[in-house]
PDB file of C-alpha atoms in Angstrom:
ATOM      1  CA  UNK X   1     -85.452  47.828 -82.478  1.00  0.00           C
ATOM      2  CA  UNK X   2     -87.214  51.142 -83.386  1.00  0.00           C
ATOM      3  CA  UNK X   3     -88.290  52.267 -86.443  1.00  0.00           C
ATOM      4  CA  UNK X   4     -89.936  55.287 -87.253  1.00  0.00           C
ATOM      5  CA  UNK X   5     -91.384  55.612 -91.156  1.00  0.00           C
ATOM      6  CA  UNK X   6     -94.403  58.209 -92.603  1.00  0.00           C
ATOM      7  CA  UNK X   7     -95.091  59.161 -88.668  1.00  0.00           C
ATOM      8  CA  UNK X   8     -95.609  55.953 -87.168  1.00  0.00           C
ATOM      9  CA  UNK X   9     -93.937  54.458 -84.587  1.00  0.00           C
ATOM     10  CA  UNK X  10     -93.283  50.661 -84.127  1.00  0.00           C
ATOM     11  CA  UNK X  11     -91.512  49.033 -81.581  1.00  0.00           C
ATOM     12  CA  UNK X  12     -90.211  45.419 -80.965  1.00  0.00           C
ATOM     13  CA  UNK X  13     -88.392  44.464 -77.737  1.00  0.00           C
ATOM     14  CA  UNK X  14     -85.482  42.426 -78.305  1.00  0.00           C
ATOM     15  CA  UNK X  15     -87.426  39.293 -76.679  1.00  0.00           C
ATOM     16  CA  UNK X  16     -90.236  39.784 -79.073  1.00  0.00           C
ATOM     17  CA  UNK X  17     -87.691  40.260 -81.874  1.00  0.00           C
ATOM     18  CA  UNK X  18     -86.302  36.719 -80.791  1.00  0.00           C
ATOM     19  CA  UNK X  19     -89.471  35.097 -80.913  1.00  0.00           C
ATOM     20  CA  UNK X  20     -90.358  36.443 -84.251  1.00  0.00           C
ATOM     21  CA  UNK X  21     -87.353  35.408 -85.719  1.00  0.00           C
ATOM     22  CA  UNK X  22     -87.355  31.766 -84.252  1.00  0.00           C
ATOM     23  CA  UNK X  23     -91.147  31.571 -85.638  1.00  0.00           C
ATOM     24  CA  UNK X  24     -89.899  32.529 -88.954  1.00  0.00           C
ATOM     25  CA  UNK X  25     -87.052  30.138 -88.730  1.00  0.00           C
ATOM     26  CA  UNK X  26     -89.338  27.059 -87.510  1.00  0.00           C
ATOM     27  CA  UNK X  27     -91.863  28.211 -90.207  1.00  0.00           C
ATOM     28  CA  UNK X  28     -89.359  27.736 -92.689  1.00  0.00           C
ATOM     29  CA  UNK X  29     -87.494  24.950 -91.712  1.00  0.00           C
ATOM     30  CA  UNK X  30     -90.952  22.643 -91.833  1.00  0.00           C
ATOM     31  CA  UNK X  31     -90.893  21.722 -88.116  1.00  0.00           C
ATOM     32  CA  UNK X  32     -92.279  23.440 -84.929  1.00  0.00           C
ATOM     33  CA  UNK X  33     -92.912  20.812 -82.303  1.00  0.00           C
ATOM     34  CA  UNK X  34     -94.101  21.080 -78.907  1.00  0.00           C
ATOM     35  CA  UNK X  35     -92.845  17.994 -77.173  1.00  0.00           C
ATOM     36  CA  UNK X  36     -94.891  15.479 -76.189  1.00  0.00           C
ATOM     37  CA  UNK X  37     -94.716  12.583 -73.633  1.00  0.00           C
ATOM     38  CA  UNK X  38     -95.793   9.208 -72.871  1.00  0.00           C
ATOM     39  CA  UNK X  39     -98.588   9.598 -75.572  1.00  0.00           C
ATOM     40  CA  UNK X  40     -97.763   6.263 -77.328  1.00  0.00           C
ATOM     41  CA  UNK X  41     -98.358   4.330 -73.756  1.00  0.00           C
ATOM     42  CA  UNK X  42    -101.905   2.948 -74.702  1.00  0.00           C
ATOM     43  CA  UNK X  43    -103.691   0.063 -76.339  1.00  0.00           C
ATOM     44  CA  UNK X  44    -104.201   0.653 -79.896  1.00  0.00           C
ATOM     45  CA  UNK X  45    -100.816   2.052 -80.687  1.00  0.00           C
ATOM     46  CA  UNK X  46     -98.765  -0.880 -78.555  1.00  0.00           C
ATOM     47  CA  UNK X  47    -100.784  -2.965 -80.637  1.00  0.00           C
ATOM     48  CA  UNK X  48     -99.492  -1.677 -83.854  1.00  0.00           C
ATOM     49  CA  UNK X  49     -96.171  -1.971 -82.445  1.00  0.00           C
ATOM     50  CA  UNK X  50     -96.137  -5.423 -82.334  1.00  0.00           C
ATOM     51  CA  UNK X  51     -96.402  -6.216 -86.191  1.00  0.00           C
ATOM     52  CA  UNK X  52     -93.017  -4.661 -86.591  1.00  0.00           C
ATOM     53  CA  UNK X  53     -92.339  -5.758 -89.945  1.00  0.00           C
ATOM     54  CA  UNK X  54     -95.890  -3.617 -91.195  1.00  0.00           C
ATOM     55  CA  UNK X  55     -94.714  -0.650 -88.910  1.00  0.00           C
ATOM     56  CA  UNK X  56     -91.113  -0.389 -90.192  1.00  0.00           C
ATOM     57  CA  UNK X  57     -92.575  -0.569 -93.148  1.00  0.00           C
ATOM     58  CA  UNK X  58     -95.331   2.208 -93.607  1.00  0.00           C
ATOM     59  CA  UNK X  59     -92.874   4.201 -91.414  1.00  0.00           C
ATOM     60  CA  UNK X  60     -90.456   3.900 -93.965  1.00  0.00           C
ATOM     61  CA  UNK X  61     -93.056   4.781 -97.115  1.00  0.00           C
ATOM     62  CA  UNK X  62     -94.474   7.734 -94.822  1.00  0.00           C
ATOM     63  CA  UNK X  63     -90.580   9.193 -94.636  1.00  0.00           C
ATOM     64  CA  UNK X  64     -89.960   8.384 -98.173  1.00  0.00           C
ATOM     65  CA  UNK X  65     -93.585   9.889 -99.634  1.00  0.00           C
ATOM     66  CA  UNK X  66     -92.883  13.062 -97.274  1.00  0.00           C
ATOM     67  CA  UNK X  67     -89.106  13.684 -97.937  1.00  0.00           C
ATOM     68  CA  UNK X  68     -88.531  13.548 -94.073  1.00  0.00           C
ATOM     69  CA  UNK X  69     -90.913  16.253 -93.300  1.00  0.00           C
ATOM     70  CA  UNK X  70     -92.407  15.732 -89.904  1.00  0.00           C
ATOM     71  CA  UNK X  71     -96.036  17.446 -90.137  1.00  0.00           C
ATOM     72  CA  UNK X  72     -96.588  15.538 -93.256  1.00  0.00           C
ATOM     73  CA  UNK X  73     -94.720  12.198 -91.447  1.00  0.00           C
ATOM     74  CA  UNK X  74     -97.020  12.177 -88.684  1.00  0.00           C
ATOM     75  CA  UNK X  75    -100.648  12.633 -90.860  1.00  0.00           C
ATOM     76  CA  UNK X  76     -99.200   9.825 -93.141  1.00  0.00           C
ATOM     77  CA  UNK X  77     -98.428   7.391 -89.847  1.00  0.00           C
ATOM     78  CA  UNK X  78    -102.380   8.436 -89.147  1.00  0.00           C
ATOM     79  CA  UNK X  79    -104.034   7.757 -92.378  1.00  0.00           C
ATOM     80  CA  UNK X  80    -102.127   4.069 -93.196  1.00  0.00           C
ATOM     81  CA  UNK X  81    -101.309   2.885 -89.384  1.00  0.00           C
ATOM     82  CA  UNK X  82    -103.791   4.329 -87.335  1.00  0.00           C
ATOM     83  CA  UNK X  83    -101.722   5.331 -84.992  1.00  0.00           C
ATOM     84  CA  UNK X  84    -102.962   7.860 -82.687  1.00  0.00           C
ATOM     85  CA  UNK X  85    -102.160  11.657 -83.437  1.00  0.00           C
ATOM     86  CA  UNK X  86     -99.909  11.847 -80.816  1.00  0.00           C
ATOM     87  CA  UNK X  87     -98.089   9.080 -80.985  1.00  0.00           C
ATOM     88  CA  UNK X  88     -97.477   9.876 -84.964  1.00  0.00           C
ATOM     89  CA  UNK X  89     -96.465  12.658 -83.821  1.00  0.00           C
ATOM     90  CA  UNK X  90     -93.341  10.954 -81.573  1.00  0.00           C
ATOM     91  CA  UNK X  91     -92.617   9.424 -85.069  1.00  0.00           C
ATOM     92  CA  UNK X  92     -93.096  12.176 -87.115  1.00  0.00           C
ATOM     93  CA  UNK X  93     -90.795  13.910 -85.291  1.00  0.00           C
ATOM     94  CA  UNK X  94     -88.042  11.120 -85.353  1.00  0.00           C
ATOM     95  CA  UNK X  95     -88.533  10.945 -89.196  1.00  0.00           C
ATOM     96  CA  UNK X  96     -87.083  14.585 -89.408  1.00  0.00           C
ATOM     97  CA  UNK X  97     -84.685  14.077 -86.625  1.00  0.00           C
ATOM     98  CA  UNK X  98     -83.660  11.437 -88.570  1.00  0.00           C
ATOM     99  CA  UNK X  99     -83.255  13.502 -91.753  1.00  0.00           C
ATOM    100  CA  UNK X 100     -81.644  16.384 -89.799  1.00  0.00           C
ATOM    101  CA  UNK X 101     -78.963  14.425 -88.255  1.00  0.00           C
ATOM    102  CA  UNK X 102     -78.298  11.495 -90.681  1.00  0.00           C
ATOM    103  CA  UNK X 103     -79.200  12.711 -93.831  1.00  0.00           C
ATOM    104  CA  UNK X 104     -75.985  11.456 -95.348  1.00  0.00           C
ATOM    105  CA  UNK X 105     -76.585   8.011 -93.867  1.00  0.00           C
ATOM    106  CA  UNK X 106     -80.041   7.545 -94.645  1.00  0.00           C
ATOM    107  CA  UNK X 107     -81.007   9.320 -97.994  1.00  0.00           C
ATOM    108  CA  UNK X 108     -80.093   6.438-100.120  1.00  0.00           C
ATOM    109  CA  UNK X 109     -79.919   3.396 -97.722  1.00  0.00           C
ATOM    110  CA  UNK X 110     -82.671   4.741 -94.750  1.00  0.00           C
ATOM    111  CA  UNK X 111     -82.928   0.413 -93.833  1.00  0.00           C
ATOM    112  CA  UNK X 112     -79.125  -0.229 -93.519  1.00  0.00           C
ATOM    113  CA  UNK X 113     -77.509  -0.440 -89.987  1.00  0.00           C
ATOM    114  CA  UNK X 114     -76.014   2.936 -90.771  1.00  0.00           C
ATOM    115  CA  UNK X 115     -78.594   4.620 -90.229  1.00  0.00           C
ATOM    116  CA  UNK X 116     -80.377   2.952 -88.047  1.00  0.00           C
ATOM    117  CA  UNK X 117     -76.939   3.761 -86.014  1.00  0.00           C
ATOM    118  CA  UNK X 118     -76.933   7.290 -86.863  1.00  0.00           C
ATOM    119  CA  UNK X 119     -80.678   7.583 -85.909  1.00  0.00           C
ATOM    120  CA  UNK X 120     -80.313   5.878 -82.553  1.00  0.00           C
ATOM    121  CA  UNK X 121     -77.283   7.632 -81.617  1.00  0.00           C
ATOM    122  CA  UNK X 122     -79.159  11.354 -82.272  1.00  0.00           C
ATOM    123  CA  UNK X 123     -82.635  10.249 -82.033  1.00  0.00           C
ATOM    124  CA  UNK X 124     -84.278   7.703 -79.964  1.00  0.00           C
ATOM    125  CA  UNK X 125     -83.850   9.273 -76.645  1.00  0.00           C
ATOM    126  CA  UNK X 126     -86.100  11.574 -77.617  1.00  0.00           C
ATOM    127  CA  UNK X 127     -88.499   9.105 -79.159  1.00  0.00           C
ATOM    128  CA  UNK X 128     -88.337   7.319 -76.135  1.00  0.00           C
ATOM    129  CA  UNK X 129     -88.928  10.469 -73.486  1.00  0.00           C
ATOM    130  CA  UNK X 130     -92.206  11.344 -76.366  1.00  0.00           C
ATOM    131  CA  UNK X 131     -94.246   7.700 -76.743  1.00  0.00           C
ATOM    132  CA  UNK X 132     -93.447   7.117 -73.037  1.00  0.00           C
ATOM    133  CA  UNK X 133     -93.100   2.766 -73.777  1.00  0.00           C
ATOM    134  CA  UNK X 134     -90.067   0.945 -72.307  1.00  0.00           C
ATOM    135  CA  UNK X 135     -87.587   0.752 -75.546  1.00  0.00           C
ATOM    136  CA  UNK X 136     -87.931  -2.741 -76.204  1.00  0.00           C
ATOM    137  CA  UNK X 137     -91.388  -1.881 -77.246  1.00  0.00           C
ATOM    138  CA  UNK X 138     -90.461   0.330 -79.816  1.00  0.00           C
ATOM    139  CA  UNK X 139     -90.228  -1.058 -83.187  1.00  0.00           C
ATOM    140  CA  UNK X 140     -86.540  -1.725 -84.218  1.00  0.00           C
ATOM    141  CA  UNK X 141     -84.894   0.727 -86.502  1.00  0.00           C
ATOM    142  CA  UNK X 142     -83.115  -2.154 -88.012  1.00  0.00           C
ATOM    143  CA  UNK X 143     -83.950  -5.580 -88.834  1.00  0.00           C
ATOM    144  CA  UNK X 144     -81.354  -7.728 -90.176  1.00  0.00           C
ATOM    145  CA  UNK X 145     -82.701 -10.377 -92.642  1.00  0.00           C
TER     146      UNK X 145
END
């Protein structure tokens, strides 16, 4: 794409175009991850895990307080679990996932087997691949009382 306007010349190759425009779009859309792996594989975050009642819970308020937005997710996850960055990050990122492909599920019931379905089903593969911990370590999405 050329353009030429008041005698200058600028130039964008249609890579470089691209890459603009999927900047923009990632920008906008309030996610740009780089994924991570294995970064929830360590002491003080597998300890967290374990109170899963407390973790499902401030998970929950984090997604809630941030309307499913996964920068603001993950600082949240920091601040009131002290989890480490990265691993927040694993959850941050399965908070918008979440709200990306189960919005219709979730919005309104986000602790009902529905979406915890939903979630599972288009999610927590990739959670999986990013904290790098067995599944059975993760916190369950769903906890029947």
């Amino acid at each position: 794409v050329s353009t030429q306007s008041t005698g200058e010349f600028f130039h964008l190759s249609m890579k470089q175009l691209l890459a603009l425009c999927l900047f923009l779009v990632y920008s906008l859309h309030g996610s740009f991850t780089i994924p991570l792996v294995g970064v929830c594989d360590n002491p003080t975050d597998l300890q967290l895990f374990k109170n899963v009642s407390n973790f499902r819970t401030q998970l929950q308020a984090c997604a809630e307080s941030c309307f499913g937005t996964e920068v603001c997710s993950t600082n949240c996850l920091v601040k009131n679990l002290a989890l480490t960055e990265g691993c927040a990050q694993c959850f941050g990122a399965d908070v918008y996932c979440s709200v990306e492909n189960c919005f219709s599920n979730c919005a309104f019931h986000p602790d009902s087997r529905a979406c915890c379905d939903c979630s599972t089903k288009y999610c927590f593969g990739k959670l999986v691949n990013c904290t790098g911990v067995t599944p059975d370590l993760i916190p369950p999405c769903y906890v029947p009382f």
